[in-house]
Coordinates of C-alpha atoms in Angstrom, one line a residue:
X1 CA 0.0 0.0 0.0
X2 CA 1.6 3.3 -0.8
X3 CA 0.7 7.0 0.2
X4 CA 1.2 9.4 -2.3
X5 CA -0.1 12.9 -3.2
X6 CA -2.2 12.7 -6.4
X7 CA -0.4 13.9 -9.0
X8 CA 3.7 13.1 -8.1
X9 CA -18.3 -5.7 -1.9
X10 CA -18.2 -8.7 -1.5
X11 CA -15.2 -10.6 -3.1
X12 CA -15.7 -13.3 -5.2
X13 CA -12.4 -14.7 -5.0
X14 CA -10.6 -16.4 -8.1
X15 CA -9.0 -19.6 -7.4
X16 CA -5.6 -20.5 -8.1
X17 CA -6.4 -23.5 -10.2
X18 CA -8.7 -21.6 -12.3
X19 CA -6.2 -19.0 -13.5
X20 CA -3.5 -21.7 -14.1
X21 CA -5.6 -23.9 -16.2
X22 CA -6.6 -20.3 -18.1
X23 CA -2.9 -18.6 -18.3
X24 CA -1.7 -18.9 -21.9
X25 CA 1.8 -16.9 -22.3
X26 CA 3.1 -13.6 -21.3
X27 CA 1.6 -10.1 -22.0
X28 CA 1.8 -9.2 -25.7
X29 CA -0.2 -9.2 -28.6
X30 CA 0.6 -4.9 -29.5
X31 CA 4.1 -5.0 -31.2
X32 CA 2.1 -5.5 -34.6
X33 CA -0.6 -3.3 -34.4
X34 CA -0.4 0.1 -35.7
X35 CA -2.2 2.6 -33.8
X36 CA -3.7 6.1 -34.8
X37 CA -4.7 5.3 -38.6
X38 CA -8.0 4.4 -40.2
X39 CA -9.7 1.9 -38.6
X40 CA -11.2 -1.7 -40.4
X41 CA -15.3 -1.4 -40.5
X42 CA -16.0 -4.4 -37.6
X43 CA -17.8 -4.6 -34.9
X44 CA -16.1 -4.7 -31.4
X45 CA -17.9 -6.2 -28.2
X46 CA -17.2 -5.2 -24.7
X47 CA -17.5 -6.8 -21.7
X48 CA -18.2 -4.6 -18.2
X49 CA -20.0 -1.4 -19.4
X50 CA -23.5 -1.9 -19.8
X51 CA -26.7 0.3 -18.6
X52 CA -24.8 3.2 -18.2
X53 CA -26.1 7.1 -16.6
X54 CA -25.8 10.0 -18.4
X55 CA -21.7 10.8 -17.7
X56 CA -21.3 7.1 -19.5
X57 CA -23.6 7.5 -21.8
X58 CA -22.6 10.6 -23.5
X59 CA -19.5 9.5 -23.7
X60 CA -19.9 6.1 -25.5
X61 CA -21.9 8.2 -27.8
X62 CA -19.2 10.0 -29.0
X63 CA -17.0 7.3 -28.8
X64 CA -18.8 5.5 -31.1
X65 CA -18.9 8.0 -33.6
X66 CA -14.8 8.7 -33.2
X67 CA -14.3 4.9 -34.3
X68 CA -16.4 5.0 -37.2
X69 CA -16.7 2.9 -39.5
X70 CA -16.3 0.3 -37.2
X71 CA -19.2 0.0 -35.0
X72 CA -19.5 -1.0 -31.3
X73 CA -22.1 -3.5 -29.3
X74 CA -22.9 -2.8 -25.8
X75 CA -22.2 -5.6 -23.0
X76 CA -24.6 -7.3 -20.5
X77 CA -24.1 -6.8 -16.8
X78 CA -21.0 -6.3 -14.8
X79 CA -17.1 -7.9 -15.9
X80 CA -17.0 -11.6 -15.0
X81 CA -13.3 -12.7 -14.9
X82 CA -14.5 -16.8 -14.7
X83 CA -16.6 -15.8 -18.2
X84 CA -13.6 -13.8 -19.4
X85 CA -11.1 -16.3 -18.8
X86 CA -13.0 -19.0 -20.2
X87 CA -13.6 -16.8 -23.6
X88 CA -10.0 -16.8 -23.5
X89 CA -9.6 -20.1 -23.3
X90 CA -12.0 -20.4 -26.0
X91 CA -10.0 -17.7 -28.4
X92 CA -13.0 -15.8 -28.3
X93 CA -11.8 -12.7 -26.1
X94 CA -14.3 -9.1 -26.1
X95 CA -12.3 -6.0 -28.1
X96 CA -12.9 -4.4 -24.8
X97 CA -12.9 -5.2 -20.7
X98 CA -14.3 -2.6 -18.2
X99 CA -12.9 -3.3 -14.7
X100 CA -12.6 -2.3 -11.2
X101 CA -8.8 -1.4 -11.3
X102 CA -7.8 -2.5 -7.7
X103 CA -9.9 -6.4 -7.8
X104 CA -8.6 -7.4 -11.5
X105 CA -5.4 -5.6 -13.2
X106 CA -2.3 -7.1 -12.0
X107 CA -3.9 -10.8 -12.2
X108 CA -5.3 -10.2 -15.4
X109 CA -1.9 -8.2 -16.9
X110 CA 0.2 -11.4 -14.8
X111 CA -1.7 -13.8 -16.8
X112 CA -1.0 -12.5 -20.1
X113 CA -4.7 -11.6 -20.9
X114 CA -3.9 -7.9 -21.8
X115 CA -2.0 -6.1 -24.0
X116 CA 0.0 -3.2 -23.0
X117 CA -1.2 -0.3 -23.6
X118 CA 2.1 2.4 -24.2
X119 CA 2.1 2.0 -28.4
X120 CA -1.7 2.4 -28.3
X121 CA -1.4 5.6 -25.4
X122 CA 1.3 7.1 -27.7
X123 CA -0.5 6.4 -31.0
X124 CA -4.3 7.7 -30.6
X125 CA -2.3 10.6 -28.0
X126 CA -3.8 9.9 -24.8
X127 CA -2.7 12.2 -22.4
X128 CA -0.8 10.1 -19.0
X129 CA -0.1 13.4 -17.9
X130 CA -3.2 14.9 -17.1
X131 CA -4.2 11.2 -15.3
X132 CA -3.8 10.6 -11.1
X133 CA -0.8 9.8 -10.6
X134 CA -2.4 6.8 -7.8
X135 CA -4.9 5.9 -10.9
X136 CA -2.2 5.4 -13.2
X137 CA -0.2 3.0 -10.5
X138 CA -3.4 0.7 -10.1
X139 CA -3.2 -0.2 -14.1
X140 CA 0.7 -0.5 -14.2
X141 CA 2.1 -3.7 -13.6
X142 CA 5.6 -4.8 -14.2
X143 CA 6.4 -1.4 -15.0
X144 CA 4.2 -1.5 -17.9
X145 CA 0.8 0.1 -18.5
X146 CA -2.2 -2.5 -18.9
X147 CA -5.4 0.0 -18.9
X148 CA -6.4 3.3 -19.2
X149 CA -8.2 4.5 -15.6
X150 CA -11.3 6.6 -15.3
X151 CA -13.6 7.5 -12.3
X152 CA -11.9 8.1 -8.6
X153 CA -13.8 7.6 -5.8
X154 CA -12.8 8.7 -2.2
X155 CA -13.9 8.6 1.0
X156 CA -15.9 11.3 3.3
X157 CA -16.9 11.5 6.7
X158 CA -20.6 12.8 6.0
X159 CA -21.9 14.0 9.6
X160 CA -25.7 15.3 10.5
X161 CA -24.8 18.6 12.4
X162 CA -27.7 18.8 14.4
X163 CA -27.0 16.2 16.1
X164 CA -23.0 17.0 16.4
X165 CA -24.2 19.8 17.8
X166 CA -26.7 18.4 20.2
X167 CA -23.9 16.8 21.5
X168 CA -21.4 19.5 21.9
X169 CA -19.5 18.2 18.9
X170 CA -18.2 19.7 15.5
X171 CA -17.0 18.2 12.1
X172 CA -13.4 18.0 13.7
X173 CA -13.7 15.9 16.4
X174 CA -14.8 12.9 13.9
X175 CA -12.6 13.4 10.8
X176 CA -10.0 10.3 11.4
X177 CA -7.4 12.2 12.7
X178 CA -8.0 11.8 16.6
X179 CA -9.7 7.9 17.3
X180 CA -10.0 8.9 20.9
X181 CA -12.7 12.0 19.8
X182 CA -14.5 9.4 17.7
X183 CA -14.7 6.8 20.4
X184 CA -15.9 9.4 22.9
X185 CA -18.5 10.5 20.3
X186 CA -19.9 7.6 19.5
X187 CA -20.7 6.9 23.6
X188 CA -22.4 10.7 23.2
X189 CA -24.4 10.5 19.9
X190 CA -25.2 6.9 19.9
X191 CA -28.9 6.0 21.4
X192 CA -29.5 2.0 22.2
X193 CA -32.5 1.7 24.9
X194 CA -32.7 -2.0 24.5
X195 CA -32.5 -1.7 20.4
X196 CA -30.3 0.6 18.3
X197 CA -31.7 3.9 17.1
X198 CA -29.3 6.2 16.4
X199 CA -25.8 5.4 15.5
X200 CA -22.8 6.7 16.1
X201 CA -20.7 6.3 13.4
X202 CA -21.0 3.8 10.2
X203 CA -17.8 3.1 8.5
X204 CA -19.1 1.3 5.3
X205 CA -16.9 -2.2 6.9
X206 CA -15.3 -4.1 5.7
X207 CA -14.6 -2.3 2.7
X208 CA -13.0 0.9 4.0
X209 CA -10.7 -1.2 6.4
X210 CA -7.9 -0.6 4.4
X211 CA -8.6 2.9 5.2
X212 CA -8.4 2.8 8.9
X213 CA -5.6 1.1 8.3
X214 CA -3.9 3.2 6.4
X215 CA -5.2 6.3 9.1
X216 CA -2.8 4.5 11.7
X217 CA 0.2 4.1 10.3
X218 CA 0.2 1.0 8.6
X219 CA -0.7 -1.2 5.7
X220 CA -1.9 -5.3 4.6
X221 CA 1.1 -5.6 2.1
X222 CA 4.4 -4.5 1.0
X223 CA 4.7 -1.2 -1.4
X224 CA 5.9 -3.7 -3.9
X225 CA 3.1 -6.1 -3.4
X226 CA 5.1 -9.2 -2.5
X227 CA 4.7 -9.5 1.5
X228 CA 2.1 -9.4 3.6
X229 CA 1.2 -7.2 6.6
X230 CA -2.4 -8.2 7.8
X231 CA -1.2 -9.2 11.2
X232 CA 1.0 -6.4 11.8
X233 CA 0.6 -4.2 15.0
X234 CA -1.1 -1.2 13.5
X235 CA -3.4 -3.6 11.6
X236 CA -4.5 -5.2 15.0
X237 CA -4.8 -1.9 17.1
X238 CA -7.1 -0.5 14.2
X239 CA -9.6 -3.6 14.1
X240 CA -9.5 -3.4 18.3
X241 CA -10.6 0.4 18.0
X242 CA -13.1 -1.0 15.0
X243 CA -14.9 -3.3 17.6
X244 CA -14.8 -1.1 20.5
X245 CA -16.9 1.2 18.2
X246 CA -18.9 -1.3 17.3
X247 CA -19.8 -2.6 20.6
X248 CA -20.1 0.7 21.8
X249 CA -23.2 0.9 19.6
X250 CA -24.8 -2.4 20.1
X251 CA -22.2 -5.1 18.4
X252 CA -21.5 -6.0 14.6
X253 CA -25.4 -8.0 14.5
X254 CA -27.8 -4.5 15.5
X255 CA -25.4 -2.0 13.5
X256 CA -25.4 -4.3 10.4
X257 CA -29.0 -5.2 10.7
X258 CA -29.8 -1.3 11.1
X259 CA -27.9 0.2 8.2
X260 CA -29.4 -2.8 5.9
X261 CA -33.1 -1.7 7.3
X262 CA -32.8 2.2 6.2
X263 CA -33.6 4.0 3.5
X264 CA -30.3 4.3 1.9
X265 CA -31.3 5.6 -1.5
X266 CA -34.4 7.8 -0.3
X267 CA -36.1 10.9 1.6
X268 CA -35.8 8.4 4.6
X269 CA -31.5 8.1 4.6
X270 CA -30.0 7.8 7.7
X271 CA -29.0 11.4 8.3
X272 CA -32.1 12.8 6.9
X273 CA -34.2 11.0 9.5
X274 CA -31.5 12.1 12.1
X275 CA -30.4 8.2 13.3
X276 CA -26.9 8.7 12.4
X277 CA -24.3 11.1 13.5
X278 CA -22.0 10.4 11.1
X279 CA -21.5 8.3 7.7
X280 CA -18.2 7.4 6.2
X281 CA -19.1 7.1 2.7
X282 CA -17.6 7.4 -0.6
X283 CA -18.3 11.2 -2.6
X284 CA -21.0 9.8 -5.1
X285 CA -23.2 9.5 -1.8
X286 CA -23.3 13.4 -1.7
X287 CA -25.0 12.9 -5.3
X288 CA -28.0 11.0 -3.6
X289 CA -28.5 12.8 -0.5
X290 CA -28.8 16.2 -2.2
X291 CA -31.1 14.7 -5.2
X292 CA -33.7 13.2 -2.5
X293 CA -33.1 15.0 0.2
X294 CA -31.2 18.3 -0.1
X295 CA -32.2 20.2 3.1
X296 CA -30.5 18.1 5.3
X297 CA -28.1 18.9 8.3
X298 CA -24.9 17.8 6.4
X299 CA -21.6 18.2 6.5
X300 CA -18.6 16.0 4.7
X301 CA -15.3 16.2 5.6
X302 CA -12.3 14.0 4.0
X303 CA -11.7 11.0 6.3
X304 CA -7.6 12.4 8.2
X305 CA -4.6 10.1 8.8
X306 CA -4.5 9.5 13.0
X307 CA -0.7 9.4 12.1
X308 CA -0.3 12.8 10.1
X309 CA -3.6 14.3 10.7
X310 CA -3.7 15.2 7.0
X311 CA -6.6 13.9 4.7
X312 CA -6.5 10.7 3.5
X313 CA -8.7 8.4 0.7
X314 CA -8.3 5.0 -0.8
X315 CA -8.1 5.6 -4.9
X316 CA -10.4 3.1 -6.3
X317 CA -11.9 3.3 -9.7
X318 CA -12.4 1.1 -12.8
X319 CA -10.5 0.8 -15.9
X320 CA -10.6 0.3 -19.7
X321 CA -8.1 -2.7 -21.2
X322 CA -8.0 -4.6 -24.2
X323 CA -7.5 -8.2 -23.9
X324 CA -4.6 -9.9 -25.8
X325 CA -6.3 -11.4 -28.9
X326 CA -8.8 -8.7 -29.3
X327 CA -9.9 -8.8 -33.1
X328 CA -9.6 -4.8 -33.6
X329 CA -7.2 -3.2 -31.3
X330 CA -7.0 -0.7 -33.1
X331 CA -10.4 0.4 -33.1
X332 CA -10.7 -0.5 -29.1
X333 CA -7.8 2.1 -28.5
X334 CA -9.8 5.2 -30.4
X335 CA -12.6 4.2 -28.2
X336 CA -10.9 4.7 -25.1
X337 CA -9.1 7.7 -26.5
X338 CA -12.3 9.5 -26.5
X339 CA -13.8 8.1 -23.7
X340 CA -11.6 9.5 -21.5
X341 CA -10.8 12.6 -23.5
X342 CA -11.4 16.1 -21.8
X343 CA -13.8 17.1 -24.4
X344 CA -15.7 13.9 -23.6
X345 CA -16.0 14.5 -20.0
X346 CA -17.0 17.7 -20.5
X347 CA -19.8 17.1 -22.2
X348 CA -21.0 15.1 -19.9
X349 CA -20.7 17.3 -17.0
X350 CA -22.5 19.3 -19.1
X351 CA -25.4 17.2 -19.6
X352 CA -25.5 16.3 -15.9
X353 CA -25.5 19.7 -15.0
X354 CA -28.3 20.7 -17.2
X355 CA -30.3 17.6 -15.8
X356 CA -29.6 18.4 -12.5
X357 CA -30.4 22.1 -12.8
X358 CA -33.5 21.6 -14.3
X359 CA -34.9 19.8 -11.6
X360 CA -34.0 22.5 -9.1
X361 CA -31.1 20.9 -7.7
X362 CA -27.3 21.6 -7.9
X363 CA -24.5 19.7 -9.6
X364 CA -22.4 18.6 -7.1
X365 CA -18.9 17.7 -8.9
X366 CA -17.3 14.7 -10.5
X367 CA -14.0 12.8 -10.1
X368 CA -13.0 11.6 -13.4
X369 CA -9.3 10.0 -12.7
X370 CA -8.3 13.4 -14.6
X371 CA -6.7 15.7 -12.5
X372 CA -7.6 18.3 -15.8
X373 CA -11.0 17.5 -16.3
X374 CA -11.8 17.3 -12.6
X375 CA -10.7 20.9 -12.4
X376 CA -12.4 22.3 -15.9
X377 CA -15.6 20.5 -14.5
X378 CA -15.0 22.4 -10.8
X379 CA -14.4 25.7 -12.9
X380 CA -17.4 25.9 -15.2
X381 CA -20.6 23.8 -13.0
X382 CA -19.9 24.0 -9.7
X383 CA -21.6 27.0 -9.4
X384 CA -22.3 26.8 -5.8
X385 CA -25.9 25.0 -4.3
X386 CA -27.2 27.9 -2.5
X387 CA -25.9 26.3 1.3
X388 CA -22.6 26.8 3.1
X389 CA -22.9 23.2 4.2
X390 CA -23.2 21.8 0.7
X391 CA -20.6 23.9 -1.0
X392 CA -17.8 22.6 2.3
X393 CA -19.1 18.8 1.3
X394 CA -18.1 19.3 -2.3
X395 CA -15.4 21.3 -1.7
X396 CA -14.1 18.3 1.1
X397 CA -14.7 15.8 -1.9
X398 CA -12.1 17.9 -4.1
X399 CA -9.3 18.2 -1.7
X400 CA -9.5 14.6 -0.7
X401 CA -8.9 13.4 -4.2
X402 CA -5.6 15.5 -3.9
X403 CA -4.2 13.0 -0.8
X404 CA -4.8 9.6 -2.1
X405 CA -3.0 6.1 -1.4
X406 CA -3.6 3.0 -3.2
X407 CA -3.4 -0.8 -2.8
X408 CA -0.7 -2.2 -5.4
X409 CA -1.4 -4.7 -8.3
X410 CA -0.6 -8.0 -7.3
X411 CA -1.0 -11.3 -9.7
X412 CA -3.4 -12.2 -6.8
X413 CA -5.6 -8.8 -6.2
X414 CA -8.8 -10.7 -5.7
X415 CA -7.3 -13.8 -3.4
X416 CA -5.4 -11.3 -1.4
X417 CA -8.4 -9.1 -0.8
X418 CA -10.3 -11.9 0.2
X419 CA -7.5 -12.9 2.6
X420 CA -8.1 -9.8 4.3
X421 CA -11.7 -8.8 4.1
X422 CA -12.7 -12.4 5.2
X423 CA -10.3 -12.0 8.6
X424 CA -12.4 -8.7 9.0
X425 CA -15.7 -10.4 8.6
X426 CA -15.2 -13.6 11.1
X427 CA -14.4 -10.7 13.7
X428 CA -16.8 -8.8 13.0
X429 CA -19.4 -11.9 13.2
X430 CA -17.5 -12.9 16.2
X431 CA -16.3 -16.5 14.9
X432 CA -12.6 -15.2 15.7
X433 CA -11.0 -13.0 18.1
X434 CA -8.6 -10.2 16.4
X435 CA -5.0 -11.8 16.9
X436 CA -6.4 -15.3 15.4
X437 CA -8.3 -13.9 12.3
X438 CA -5.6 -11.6 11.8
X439 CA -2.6 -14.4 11.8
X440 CA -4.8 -16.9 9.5
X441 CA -5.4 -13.8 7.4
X442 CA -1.9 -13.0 7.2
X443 CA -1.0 -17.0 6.3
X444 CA -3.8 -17.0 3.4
X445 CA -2.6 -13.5 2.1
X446 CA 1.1 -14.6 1.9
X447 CA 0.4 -17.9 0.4
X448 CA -1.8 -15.9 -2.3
X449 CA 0.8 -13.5 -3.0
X450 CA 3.8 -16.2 -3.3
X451 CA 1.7 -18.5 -5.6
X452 CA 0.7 -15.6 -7.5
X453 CA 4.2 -13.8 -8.5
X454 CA 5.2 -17.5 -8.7
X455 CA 2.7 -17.9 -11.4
X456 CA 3.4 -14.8 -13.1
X457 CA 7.3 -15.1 -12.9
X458 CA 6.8 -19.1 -14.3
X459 CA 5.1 -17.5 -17.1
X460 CA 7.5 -15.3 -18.3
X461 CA 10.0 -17.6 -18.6

């Protein structure tokens, strides 16, 4: 896991035996393609982008027409690496793959299932420079570049202020950077008279546990993905402070029963209905709470490091590839030229904006992976809502894309997460106590990580 400033759930893990029976040679396929002239008139397939709002929609639009005459045919449901990797198997691979970046690039790139991407960057001109610099480590592998990123999501600490203030509390005392304040809140705003009705503090687990993680100090692997750190001691003291907050508002059962009982996507939202204090959620939330409900006591602050006190955010995001054996590269490259072009994003924003506006609410940003677009989007819609509170929650979301940290590729991203998030889970359902589910966590990531490069480093032989 590695901290850098930006520019300088549940897993369905991928067995071992699977991959092996589906590798088939080192990363290639580009060294014969010639990218940036006219394009042959077939049609390409894509697996991963399908049903798509108005930001993706806009975009494929005009990335259809920039790879004319060859035509494009939207994909069905979400990317399915089993369904990929037995296409491949087949010799039967999509043009194009749409991925979360952090749960499939450096198993897919250590297989030998994607081409790299540097001729076809440098041919149809796509701009590396104007890209997060965290963004652009999530699709590198081996020192070579297997996808082009778009999207960024980070993480907020979205708080109902009425009833910070109610209990003598501000923003500050429950941004990350002071564990202590946050514990101490949670016994102040929390209300549990024999069930749970207002909670303290949900952290969105165990997702955002490489977060907390990451807010104390420490890390679940090596910066160059090879060793394990799930049982270290800052990964123990933050799932101890986890469950203390947890307890403190009923145990893992009541707080996971209550958030799956609310009205997550309506007028009756947790903060809206005043049983939460605080939320850490990722900045697309902000989206939803001021489309249903924008009169609400909010405020969203970026989630701070305990260790520096700065703000913090895991990058996360999903990717464009093109698999090794893709039938028009060529073609697939233009596409993602333009989808992630400035021009293209800002035409979307543009269309958002005038949806938004038009129904009397306010456009409340968007993190495209592209340092550039993010700010030309800032500059020309974020006009201001009308509220203090909202224009501080969208100006939080800005300035935590600027401190981001990442999880490395591995050839194991999905078996190592699982490693992790599962040691989370059997604590959280009690099965395990913290030192036990930690060490076992720790054994299963390290074995997943050593058969992995192992994998990878046979294949390239």
């Amino acid at each position: 896991m590695k901290l850098r400033q930006a520019k300088a759930v549940a897993v369905a893990a991928v067995g071992t035996l699977a991959l092996t029976a589906c590798a088939q040679g080192n990363a290639g396929g580009a060294s014969d393609v010639e990218f940036g002239g006219d394009l042959e008139a077939t049609e390409l397939t894509v697996m991963g982008f399908a049903d798509p709002d108005e930001i993706g929609q806009v975009r494929w639009d005009r990335a259809a027409d920039a790879i004319a005459p060859a035509t494009i045919r939207p994909g069905e449901g979400g990317f399915d690496i089993q369904a990929f990797l037995a296409a491949r198997s087949a010799g039967n691979v999509p043009d194009l793959v749409y991925f979360n970046r952090a749960d499939f690039t450096g198993t897919l790139a250590s297989l030998g299932a994607l081409m790299p991407l540097d001729q076809c960057i440098e041919g149809e001109g796509i701009d590396f420079d104007q890209l997060r610099d965290p963004a652009v480590a999530q699709v590198t592998f081996n020192d070579q570049v297997f996808g082009v990123p778009e999207f960024g999501q980070v993480q907020l600490v979205m708080s109902n202020t009425d009833l910070l203030t109610a209990a003598g509390l501000t923003p500050a005392d429950i941004d990350g950077s002071d564990w202590e304040s946050i514990t101490a809140a949670v016994g102040d705003i929390t209300v549990h008279d024999g069930r749970l009705d207002v909670i303290g503090y949900h952290m969105s687990l165990p997702g955002f546990f490489p977060l907390y993680v990451a807010s104390n100090g420490g890390q679940l692997m090596s910066d160059d993905g090879r060793t394990a750190t799930i049982d270290s001691p800052e990964v123990v003291e933050t799932l101890e402070w986890i469950m203390d907050l947890i307890d403190k508002q009923g145990g893992w059962g009541e707080v996971h029963s209550f958030i799956e009982a609310s009205d997550r996507w309506g007028e009756g939202n947790l903060i809206a209905t005043d049983t939460a204090g605080a939320l850490v959620e990722e900045q697309w939330y902000l989206n939803v709470l001021m489309n249903n409900t924008p009169d609400i006591p909010i405020n969203a602050t970026p989630f701070h490091s305990r260790a520096t006190g700065e703000p913090i955010a895991l990058s996360t995001g999903l990717t464009w590839a093109i698999p090794v054996g893709a039938q028009n590269p060529q073609a697939a490259c233009r596409f993602i030229a333009t989808m992630v072009h400035t021009d293209s994003w800002m035409a979307a924003a543009q269309t958002r904006y005038d949806r938004v506006t038009a129904e009397g609410n306010a456009f409340t940003g968007l993190l495209t992976g592209n340092a550039v677009a993010d700010r030309m989007i800032r500059d020309e819609f974020v006009t201001g809502t009308g509220s203090e509170a909202w224009d501080r929650s969208i100006d939080a979301m800005y300035e935590a894309s600027e401190h981001l940290f990442f999880i490395p590729p591995t050839p194991a991203d999905q078996e190592f997460r699982a490693a992790w998030f599962d040691a989370v889970n059997r604590v959280l359902a009690g099965n395990m106590s913290i030192e036990e589910s930690l060490a076992r966590g720790q054994r299963e990531g390290q074995r997943a990580l050593d058969d992995g490069w192992a994998r990878a480093e046979g294949l390239g032989d």
